[in-house]
Coordinates of C-alpha atoms in Angstrom, one line a residue:
A205 CA 211.4 -53.3 134.4
Y206 CA 209.0 -55.7 136.2
D207 CA 207.6 -57.2 132.8
S208 CA 211.3 -57.8 131.4
H209 CA 211.1 -60.9 133.4
R210 CA 208.0 -62.2 131.7
H211 CA 208.2 -65.8 130.2
P212 CA 205.8 -68.7 129.5
I213 CA 205.3 -71.5 131.7
R214 CA 203.7 -74.9 130.5
V215 CA 201.0 -75.9 132.8
T216 CA 200.4 -79.6 133.3
P217 CA 196.7 -80.6 132.4
G218 CA 194.3 -82.0 135.2
T219 CA 196.4 -80.0 138.0
P220 CA 194.8 -77.4 140.3
L221 CA 196.7 -74.7 138.4
A222 CA 195.1 -75.8 135.2
G223 CA 192.0 -75.7 136.8
W224 CA 192.4 -72.1 138.4
F225 CA 193.6 -70.6 134.9
A226 CA 191.6 -72.7 132.3
D227 CA 189.9 -69.7 130.6
D228 CA 193.5 -68.5 130.2
L229 CA 195.1 -71.5 128.9
G230 CA 193.5 -71.9 125.8
T231 CA 195.0 -74.7 123.3
S232 CA 198.7 -73.7 124.0
G233 CA 198.7 -74.9 127.6
E234 CA 200.7 -71.9 128.6
L235 CA 200.6 -68.8 130.5
L236 CA 202.6 -65.8 130.7
V237 CA 204.3 -64.9 134.2
N238 CA 206.6 -62.5 135.8
S239 CA 209.4 -64.4 137.5
Y240 CA 213.2 -63.7 138.6
H241 CA 214.6 -66.1 140.8
H242 CA 218.0 -67.2 141.6
Q243 CA 216.9 -70.5 143.4
G244 CA 214.7 -73.3 142.2
V245 CA 213.6 -77.0 143.2
K246 CA 216.4 -79.4 142.3
K247 CA 214.6 -82.5 143.4
L248 CA 210.9 -82.4 143.9
G249 CA 209.8 -83.9 147.4
E250 CA 208.2 -87.2 147.8
G251 CA 204.6 -87.4 147.0
L252 CA 204.5 -83.8 145.3
V253 CA 203.6 -83.6 141.6
E254 CA 204.8 -80.8 139.1
M255 CA 202.0 -78.4 137.7
A256 CA 204.3 -76.0 135.4
W257 CA 207.7 -75.8 133.9
A258 CA 209.5 -72.8 132.2
P259 CA 211.1 -73.3 128.8
D260 CA 214.6 -73.4 130.6
G261 CA 213.7 -76.3 132.6
V262 CA 212.8 -74.7 135.8
L263 CA 210.1 -76.2 137.8
E264 CA 207.5 -73.2 138.4
G265 CA 204.7 -75.0 140.2
F266 CA 204.0 -78.2 142.2
Y267 CA 201.4 -79.6 144.5
D268 CA 200.3 -82.3 146.8
P269 CA 198.1 -84.6 145.0
T270 CA 195.8 -85.2 148.0
Y271 CA 194.9 -81.6 147.4
D272 CA 191.5 -80.9 148.8
P273 CA 190.8 -77.3 150.0
E274 CA 187.3 -77.8 151.2
S275 CA 188.7 -80.2 153.9
G276 CA 191.6 -77.8 154.7
R277 CA 194.1 -80.0 153.0
F278 CA 196.3 -78.5 150.5
V279 CA 199.9 -77.8 149.9
V280 CA 201.0 -75.6 146.5
G281 CA 204.1 -74.3 145.6
L282 CA 204.6 -71.7 142.9
Q283 CA 207.7 -69.8 142.0

């Protein structure tokens, strides 16, 4: 079943992901996500910053810190 791949991710404070899900993070700083993947980010590209990690060490989210969606500038990656 789809929900059998549910696991927590730790969201990095101060990131866009933390802002988008502020009401859901509570004090734990974690979200439950459904993900199943056979590939992952081995080395984050220059200038990109992590936003979330799985307990097994897989990077689950990253972004460009010059993120400014109002000016049309954003790069976001989510597993």
